[in-house]
Amino acid sequence: MNTANQRLFNQTNKESKLVEQEVRRDDIGFGTKLTDSHSRLINQDGTFNIVRVNSSLWDRLNVYNRLITMGWIQFLSWLLVFYVTANTLFAEVYMLAGADSLKAADDKVLYSPFWKCFFFSSQTLTTVGYGHISPDSFLTSSIAAFESMMGLLAFALATGLLYGRFSRPMAHIRFSKQAVFAPYLDVNGWMFRIINTRANQLINLEVSVSMSRVEPKSDGALSRKYYNLSLERNKVSFFPTNWTLVHPITEHSPLYGCTPEDLEQSDTEFLVSVQALDDTFMQNVHTRFSYRYNEVKWAQKFRPMFDGSEQTPVRLDLDKLDETEEAPLN
Amino acid sequence: MNTANQRLFNQTNKESKLVEQEVRRDDIGFGTKLTDSHSRLINQDGTFNIVRVNSSLWDRLNVYNRLITMGWIQFLSWLLVFYVTANTLFAEVYMLAGADSLKAADDKVLYSPFWKCFFFSSQTLTTVGYGHISPDSFLTSSIAAFESMMGLLAFALATGLLYGRFSRPMAHIRFSKQAVFAPYLDVNGWMFRIINTRANQLINLEVSVSMSRVEPKSDGALSRKYYNLSLERNKVSFFPTNWTLVHPITEHSPLYGCTPEDLEQSDTEFLVSVQALDDTFMQNVHTRFSYRYNEVKWAQKFRPMFDGSEQTPVRLDLDKLDETEEAPLN
Amino acid sequence: MNTANQRLFNQTNKESKLVEQEVRRDDIGFGTKLTDSHSRLINQDGTFNIVRVNSSLWDRLNVYNRLITMGWIQFLSWLLVFYVTANTLFAEVYMLAGADSLKAADDKVLYSPFWKCFFFSSQTLTTVGYGHISPDSFLTSSIAAFESMMGLLAFALATGLLYGRFSRPMAHIRFSKQAVFAPYLDVNGWMFRIINTRANQLINLEVSVSMSRVEPKSDGALSRKYYNLSLERNKVSFFPTNWTLVHPITEHSPLYGCTPEDLEQSDTEFLVSVQALDDTFMQNVHTRFSYRYNEVKWAQKFRPMFDGSEQTPVRLDLDKLDETEEAPLN
Amino acid sequence: MNTANQRLFNQTNKESKLVEQEVRRDDIGFGTKLTDSHSRLINQDGTFNIVRVNSSLWDRLNVYNRLITMGWIQFLSWLLVFYVTANTLFAEVYMLAGADSLKAADDKVLYSPFWKCFFFSSQTLTTVGYGHISPDSFLTSSIAAFESMMGLLAFALATGLLYGRFSRPMAHIRFSKQAVFAPYLDVNGWMFRIINTRANQLINLEVSVSMSRVEPKSDGALSRKYYNLSLERNKVSFFPTNWTLVHPITEHSPLYGCTPEDLEQSDTEFLVSVQALDDTFMQNVHTRFSYRYNEVKWAQKFRPMFDGSEQTPVRLDLDKLDETEEAPLN
């Protein structure tokens, strides 16, 4: 250890103003180094625009998470591939152990030794076990005993994943494709709109919006800064209809006095995070979205989503989510 | 982009009083547009009185949520329908592949080719696989291998749903059918009463009550407003007996000075939301209820639910939940 | 509606001091009516001392909760009873449908028709399906197809319950059998001690203690009152060893100046509630305990639970949990 | 009860300054007695350095927790051992009941009575039930009926555990092997660095750091004290890249003015606790880590983990997590 450093802290750094400033700085977890203006931070599907290198094979595979989040067709295809592969492997093992020692009720021409082993394997793996093919030696009996156990375990994983995917709580929230700058009371506001596309209820919704932009530091170097945008209302108990979220642009807003050009030059991105409780099993759900500067319309306001008819109950038209109309700003 | 709007925010809208007012306004998520006085917002079963149009087929089906929340008879019927349909379909496939290649131990008259295929399918789908009928060609063996895999997956969904329904945490809370205006200490109070109908414990109960009514705005147009009603006590650790929730009507209450006619004309609805922890697995449970103006009794108070006997332990009579008696208001 | 009540609230009940008092009163959910001094509120196993009458059959059965919380022997016995009963019922059905139409490989004397049906049923219900007995008519094939489906569903419930019970998160916290009044710093304290009996970690423990006692109201009638007892420390991040919880008896304590006789006469009960996170799956666990006045020792302090040896790592002797020694009070 | 103690609390211990001090003392749950400087409190794998004696057999086995947390190879070996043992036991039972009453399709030399019973048992336990061996007496039929039921229950536990292990939410957070004392703004800071090694998102991370060290009390006896270290930022919404946690060493820090020798003599240990939400199923995850005095480098700072290339998207090199370079302290 460097003895020259033993003097450490003997200086009287009492209170540090820089530390206090730093503590108050908003940062949602991306840091200040991401100043490349050609890429967005959060993709519109909620994933992050970061690549990991040198992670371990296991971490890169990330098996469980991947099997839960991949598409349904991909998932079912993997199941089928796995099933056929497992049967093929076990069929080869039975072939090695002697296909003759699998006794079939009667041997049609069709039953080539390989396919006999293959179908015996499938009947063992799924524990269907018709018995028209049966193991007839110590070796094949042992392999079959092992395979049926493996089959139970493997299908437990497969069916667990299947049900996990099926029952996974998700916020079926659709965001308006574009955010808008619209007049709001006697000022203007930055707004976007969300709906719950499903009939199952989301309760206790909470929304937070951060704005991220690249700003020059005092030494001229670019640095990414984050601002939490206060919302007119960031929490509701129920979410039965649509909800327009409004950030009022008053003097306190970091957007105060901004022009469209400012947004573009500073590579502005609006990061939205929504948390809620799914009413069915009272599970937390979470979803992310982002609007970049070119996904924000100026001087437009959202049109109502109720279809205007006098019918009861009230009818909410989901197709109108993205509809806006001109509205001169204040 | 409209260059005329580039002047945006150059005006000095410093602090906006309207924005401050709006931020303070209570809103539980319904918005201000629902002023139709012929319908209630929350049905007494806790669902919302809103219809969605133009939602996607998948969102309208909402399969998982629907299968969890439908009645038991409906659920079991769907299972049976699905089982019979799947067997019929696979039976047709085996018929196409040649019913002869399913070898049965012996062919009684009763075994029409279709029913042989049908029962073979059912024995494969459930993996019971007696083997008195067995696949005897490459094609039928392959179909059977596929069907047994499908059977495992499909029954995993069915049994997962079955157990999910069975173990779903629910707040078995019964609300008194009517709320009352009753004398409370030296003022009056708006009250309702709840009980836990089950012996399993609910802990850390939290209740919130919102009142919603239609009020004329300054320009005369009707607008729905929301008020959070403060309760004398909105949180308890345990819930072993009944609990009467009381909103004291002091000067601060939006109900101060109200008459029954006022409630009716303003289409008043009381929205109740209860959250708790089910002690069995420490899961969150949530339930909603609402009282409309015509479900509120005036000058009545709840009668005690203990049966008055001197027995030990204390006996709580659930049938007395709705019992009230006249009580002149203060 | 009583028109005489329309005058409601026209009086000027501005602020009510009684309401303010009532709001500040501690109540953990038992109410003020339970003043019978012969029974405790919370049994030492954490259940409540209340009986419900007139609850519905379904609520009284409370099937799921009961199957989860009953003892293991009882649970497994119910499974066995259910399995034998189901097989007997289906055996009767097969008998009605004609035992002859269940074809057995060969009919030993031993195979009485009933037992043939019974064992066929068990082989169908568990989907083991050897096939040495097989359905040989349309009717029995249909029943078997139905039974195998029922078997899958019923065993899904049984195994779901089994695993639910096995994996149910529980706080394996043992409470000292007695609480003590002991000297604490320069005052005295009411103390009890807890340990985690398992090696799996509980984190973020939070303990709250309420004292309940019967007190005369201003009119002389008895009423049960509740006091939250402040603890010297009510929250810890980790719980690797024992933890002695201390309520310091300063002037602010409702126990200040109490004698053992006071505790007895006022039927004092200390209600303890512990919440924590089980580290294995990060699930919430909760446990309750209570000490009545006769389970509190005076002028005793707990002896250390470390076995005093100089060994590493530190050894915690669980048998010493209840050991106390005389300690004169301050 | 000792009547001499009835005078209890009659003295006027009004406010106790000692009690107030004690209440303010930081303690994360280890107590003050662990002053042995040769052992750490938290092992680097997050377990605690404590041994329990005299716990009950059941508590020591701690079956469920152990089966969930043991290694995969160990777990699968236990499954295999259990499977073979169960089959052996049932095989013995069938032997006792008479191996002859298990009828095999044809008896090859290979089929010794024991192995016939053994393989029949395995085919029953897994419900594969080929049927080429089948029970042919009342006794063996009954045992087989019982075994198939046991098989379903036992495999339900095994597969439940398997899936529980597979789907168990874990914080795949890697900590830098060493913490550092590095210059930070105009003061110095104690720092460590973490990364998420997986692509699945952790959100709402919260980190807390406690420092524990042995200090002499006023009477000279050693006592372990705990300090909560304030962090420049202890909460972020997202965790897509690396995160360097900084405790600024200002006058308020218990590390202010410390030398490496101080840390060693006082057996200083830094305890880190991280909580987060796994985005996949919105489950809480938690992880612990600790740095002892000899795992802290002086006058070193972490090097950036971005690989510096101008590529898009940003590339994070996980191998650089532990890289530090000399940096003279302020």
Short mmCIF file of N, CA and C in Angstrom, two decimals, chain C residues 66-150:
data_model
loop_
_atom_site.label_atom_id
_atom_site.label_comp_id
_atom_site.label_asym_id
_atom_site.label_seq_id
_atom_site.Cartn_x
_atom_site.Cartn_y
_atom_site.Cartn_z
N ARG C 66 -58.05 -24.45 4.15
CA ARG C 66 -57.99 -25.55 5.09
C ARG C 66 -57.01 -26.63 4.62
N LEU C 67 -57.04 -26.92 3.32
CA LEU C 67 -56.14 -27.95 2.79
C LEU C 67 -54.68 -27.50 2.85
N ILE C 68 -54.48 -26.20 2.79
CA ILE C 68 -53.10 -25.69 2.87
C ILE C 68 -52.60 -25.69 4.30
N THR C 69 -53.49 -25.37 5.25
CA THR C 69 -53.00 -25.16 6.62
C THR C 69 -53.14 -26.37 7.53
N MET C 70 -53.87 -27.43 7.10
CA MET C 70 -54.00 -28.60 7.99
C MET C 70 -52.66 -29.31 8.13
N GLY C 71 -52.57 -30.22 9.10
CA GLY C 71 -51.33 -30.97 9.30
C GLY C 71 -51.04 -31.91 8.15
N TRP C 72 -49.78 -32.34 8.05
CA TRP C 72 -49.39 -33.19 6.93
C TRP C 72 -50.08 -34.55 6.96
N ILE C 73 -50.19 -35.14 8.14
CA ILE C 73 -50.81 -36.47 8.24
C ILE C 73 -52.26 -36.38 7.81
N GLN C 74 -52.93 -35.33 8.29
CA GLN C 74 -54.33 -35.13 7.92
C GLN C 74 -54.46 -34.95 6.40
N PHE C 75 -53.56 -34.15 5.84
CA PHE C 75 -53.61 -33.87 4.40
C PHE C 75 -53.43 -35.15 3.59
N LEU C 76 -52.39 -35.92 3.94
CA LEU C 76 -52.12 -37.14 3.17
C LEU C 76 -53.24 -38.16 3.36
N SER C 77 -53.83 -38.20 4.55
CA SER C 77 -54.97 -39.09 4.77
C SER C 77 -56.14 -38.70 3.87
N TRP C 78 -56.41 -37.42 3.78
CA TRP C 78 -57.49 -36.98 2.90
C TRP C 78 -57.23 -37.37 1.46
N LEU C 79 -55.98 -37.24 1.02
CA LEU C 79 -55.65 -37.64 -0.35
C LEU C 79 -55.97 -39.12 -0.57
N LEU C 80 -55.54 -39.94 0.39
CA LEU C 80 -55.75 -41.38 0.28
C LEU C 80 -57.25 -41.70 0.27
N VAL C 81 -57.97 -41.08 1.20
CA VAL C 81 -59.42 -41.29 1.26
C VAL C 81 -60.06 -40.91 -0.07
N PHE C 82 -59.64 -39.77 -0.60
CA PHE C 82 -60.22 -39.30 -1.85
C PHE C 82 -59.92 -40.27 -2.99
N TYR C 83 -58.68 -40.76 -3.02
CA TYR C 83 -58.25 -41.68 -4.09
C TYR C 83 -59.06 -42.97 -4.03
N VAL C 84 -59.20 -43.56 -2.84
CA VAL C 84 -59.93 -44.82 -2.70
C VAL C 84 -61.41 -44.60 -3.01
N THR C 85 -61.97 -43.49 -2.54
CA THR C 85 -63.37 -43.20 -2.80
C THR C 85 -63.64 -43.04 -4.29
N ALA C 86 -62.78 -42.27 -4.94
CA ALA C 86 -62.96 -42.04 -6.38
C ALA C 86 -62.90 -43.36 -7.13
N ASN C 87 -61.93 -44.20 -6.77
CA ASN C 87 -61.83 -45.49 -7.45
C ASN C 87 -63.04 -46.37 -7.18
N THR C 88 -63.54 -46.34 -5.96
CA THR C 88 -64.72 -47.13 -5.63
C THR C 88 -65.92 -46.67 -6.45
N LEU C 89 -66.09 -45.34 -6.50
CA LEU C 89 -67.22 -44.81 -7.27
C LEU C 89 -67.13 -45.21 -8.73
N PHE C 90 -65.96 -45.01 -9.32
CA PHE C 90 -65.82 -45.37 -10.74
C PHE C 90 -65.97 -46.89 -10.92
N ALA C 91 -65.48 -47.67 -9.94
CA ALA C 91 -65.65 -49.13 -10.03
C ALA C 91 -67.13 -49.47 -10.10
N GLU C 92 -67.94 -48.82 -9.25
CA GLU C 92 -69.39 -49.05 -9.28
C GLU C 92 -69.97 -48.69 -10.64
N VAL C 93 -69.50 -47.58 -11.19
CA VAL C 93 -69.99 -47.18 -12.51
C VAL C 93 -69.66 -48.23 -13.55
N TYR C 94 -68.41 -48.74 -13.51
CA TYR C 94 -68.03 -49.79 -14.47
C TYR C 94 -68.88 -51.04 -14.25
N MET C 95 -69.19 -51.36 -12.97
CA MET C 95 -70.04 -52.50 -12.67
C MET C 95 -71.40 -52.32 -13.34
N LEU C 96 -71.96 -51.12 -13.21
CA LEU C 96 -73.25 -50.84 -13.83
C LEU C 96 -73.16 -50.98 -15.35
N ALA C 97 -72.05 -50.51 -15.90
CA ALA C 97 -71.88 -50.57 -17.36
C ALA C 97 -71.56 -51.97 -17.82
N GLY C 98 -71.36 -52.88 -16.88
CA GLY C 98 -71.05 -54.26 -17.25
C GLY C 98 -69.59 -54.58 -17.05
N ALA C 99 -69.28 -55.32 -15.99
CA ALA C 99 -67.89 -55.64 -15.69
C ALA C 99 -67.30 -56.51 -16.80
N ASP C 100 -68.16 -57.23 -17.50
CA ASP C 100 -67.65 -58.12 -18.55
C ASP C 100 -66.99 -57.36 -19.70
N SER C 101 -67.45 -56.14 -19.89
CA SER C 101 -66.90 -55.39 -21.00
C SER C 101 -65.53 -54.78 -20.66
N LEU C 102 -65.03 -55.03 -19.46
CA LEU C 102 -63.62 -54.76 -19.19
C LEU C 102 -62.90 -56.09 -19.39
N LYS C 103 -62.11 -56.17 -20.43
CA LYS C 103 -61.48 -57.43 -20.77
C LYS C 103 -60.15 -57.53 -20.03
N ALA C 104 -59.96 -58.57 -19.23
CA ALA C 104 -58.68 -58.76 -18.57
C ALA C 104 -57.87 -59.80 -19.31
N ALA C 105 -56.56 -59.66 -19.29
CA ALA C 105 -55.66 -60.54 -20.04
C ALA C 105 -55.98 -62.01 -19.75
N ASP C 106 -56.07 -62.38 -18.48
CA ASP C 106 -56.66 -63.68 -18.14
C ASP C 106 -57.32 -63.55 -16.78
N ASP C 107 -58.38 -64.27 -16.58
CA ASP C 107 -59.17 -64.08 -15.39
C ASP C 107 -58.79 -65.06 -14.29
N LYS C 108 -57.93 -64.64 -13.40
CA LYS C 108 -57.64 -65.47 -12.23
C LYS C 108 -58.87 -65.47 -11.33
N VAL C 109 -58.91 -66.43 -10.46
CA VAL C 109 -60.00 -66.50 -9.49
C VAL C 109 -60.09 -65.21 -8.69
N LEU C 110 -58.90 -64.75 -8.33
CA LEU C 110 -58.78 -63.57 -7.49
C LEU C 110 -59.52 -62.37 -8.04
N TYR C 111 -59.58 -62.29 -9.34
CA TYR C 111 -60.20 -61.12 -9.93
C TYR C 111 -61.71 -61.18 -9.83
N SER C 112 -62.21 -60.78 -8.73
CA SER C 112 -63.66 -60.62 -8.67
C SER C 112 -64.02 -59.44 -9.57
N PRO C 113 -65.22 -59.41 -10.13
CA PRO C 113 -65.58 -58.30 -11.03
C PRO C 113 -65.35 -56.93 -10.38
N PHE C 114 -65.72 -56.78 -9.09
CA PHE C 114 -65.56 -55.47 -8.47
C PHE C 114 -64.11 -55.04 -8.46
N TRP C 115 -63.23 -55.95 -8.04
CA TRP C 115 -61.82 -55.54 -7.92
C TRP C 115 -61.19 -55.31 -9.28
N LYS C 116 -61.66 -56.09 -10.27
CA LYS C 116 -61.18 -55.81 -11.62
C LYS C 116 -61.52 -54.37 -12.01
N CYS C 117 -62.76 -53.99 -11.74
CA CYS C 117 -63.19 -52.62 -12.05
C CYS C 117 -62.40 -51.60 -11.22
N PHE C 118 -62.20 -51.95 -9.95
CA PHE C 118 -61.52 -51.04 -9.05
C PHE C 118 -60.09 -50.78 -9.53
N PHE C 119 -59.36 -51.85 -9.85
CA PHE C 119 -57.97 -51.66 -10.24
C PHE C 119 -57.87 -51.04 -11.63
N PHE C 120 -58.82 -51.38 -12.50
CA PHE C 120 -58.84 -50.71 -13.80
C PHE C 120 -59.03 -49.20 -13.59
N SER C 121 -59.93 -48.87 -12.67
CA SER C 121 -60.17 -47.46 -12.38
C SER C 121 -58.90 -46.79 -11.88
N SER C 122 -58.19 -47.45 -10.96
CA SER C 122 -56.98 -46.82 -10.41
C SER C 122 -55.94 -46.66 -11.50
N GLN C 123 -55.86 -47.63 -12.42
CA GLN C 123 -54.87 -47.53 -13.50
C GLN C 123 -55.25 -46.44 -14.50
N THR C 124 -56.55 -46.14 -14.56
CA THR C 124 -57.00 -45.08 -15.46
C THR C 124 -56.83 -43.72 -14.81
N LEU C 125 -57.20 -43.62 -13.52
CA LEU C 125 -57.15 -42.35 -12.81
C LEU C 125 -55.72 -41.82 -12.75
N THR C 126 -54.76 -42.72 -12.53
CA THR C 126 -53.37 -42.28 -12.45
C THR C 126 -52.70 -42.26 -13.82
N THR C 127 -53.44 -42.62 -14.86
CA THR C 127 -52.95 -42.72 -16.24
C THR C 127 -51.79 -43.69 -16.40
N VAL C 128 -51.68 -44.65 -15.46
CA VAL C 128 -50.61 -45.64 -15.60
C VAL C 128 -50.95 -46.62 -16.72
N GLY C 129 -52.22 -46.96 -16.85
CA GLY C 129 -52.73 -47.74 -17.98
C GLY C 129 -51.90 -48.91 -18.45
N TYR C 130 -51.74 -49.94 -17.60
CA TYR C 130 -50.94 -51.09 -18.04
C TYR C 130 -51.52 -51.69 -19.31
N GLY C 131 -52.86 -51.83 -19.31
CA GLY C 131 -53.49 -52.44 -20.46
C GLY C 131 -53.82 -53.91 -20.28
N HIS C 132 -53.42 -54.52 -19.14
CA HIS C 132 -53.82 -55.93 -18.96
C HIS C 132 -55.31 -56.01 -18.66
N ILE C 133 -55.88 -54.91 -18.23
CA ILE C 133 -57.35 -54.76 -18.23
C ILE C 133 -57.64 -53.61 -19.19
N SER C 134 -58.57 -53.77 -20.08
CA SER C 134 -58.84 -52.69 -21.03
C SER C 134 -60.32 -52.63 -21.32
N PRO C 135 -60.82 -51.43 -21.65
CA PRO C 135 -62.27 -51.28 -21.90
C PRO C 135 -62.62 -51.89 -23.25
N ASP C 136 -63.70 -52.62 -23.28
CA ASP C 136 -64.01 -53.37 -24.49
C ASP C 136 -65.40 -53.10 -25.02
N SER C 137 -65.99 -51.98 -24.58
CA SER C 137 -67.28 -51.61 -25.15
C SER C 137 -67.31 -50.10 -25.28
N PHE C 138 -68.25 -49.61 -26.09
CA PHE C 138 -68.36 -48.17 -26.26
C PHE C 138 -68.54 -47.49 -24.92
N LEU C 139 -69.41 -48.07 -24.08
CA LEU C 139 -69.74 -47.43 -22.81
C LEU C 139 -68.52 -47.36 -21.90
N THR C 140 -67.87 -48.49 -21.68
CA THR C 140 -66.72 -48.46 -20.77
C THR C 140 -65.57 -47.64 -21.34
N SER C 141 -65.40 -47.65 -22.67
CA SER C 141 -64.37 -46.80 -23.28
C SER C 141 -64.65 -45.33 -23.00
N SER C 142 -65.92 -44.95 -23.12
CA SER C 142 -66.28 -43.55 -22.87
C SER C 142 -66.03 -43.19 -21.42
N ILE C 143 -66.45 -44.08 -20.51
CA ILE C 143 -66.24 -43.78 -19.09
C ILE C 143 -64.75 -43.66 -18.80
N ALA C 144 -63.97 -44.58 -19.39
CA ALA C 144 -62.53 -44.53 -19.15
C ALA C 144 -61.92 -43.24 -19.70
N ALA C 145 -62.39 -42.81 -20.89
CA ALA C 145 -61.88 -41.56 -21.46
C ALA C 145 -62.18 -40.40 -20.53
N PHE C 146 -63.39 -40.41 -19.97
CA PHE C 146 -63.78 -39.35 -19.05
C PHE C 146 -62.96 -39.44 -17.75
N GLU C 147 -62.78 -40.68 -17.27
CA GLU C 147 -62.09 -40.84 -15.99
C GLU C 147 -60.63 -40.41 -16.09
N SER C 148 -59.99 -40.72 -17.23
CA SER C 148 -58.58 -40.35 -17.34
C SER C 148 -58.42 -38.83 -17.35
N MET C 149 -59.39 -38.15 -17.97
CA MET C 149 -59.36 -36.68 -17.95
C MET C 149 -59.57 -36.17 -16.53
N MET C 150 -60.56 -36.71 -15.85
CA MET C 150 -60.82 -36.33 -14.46
C MET C 150 -59.58 -36.60 -13.59
#
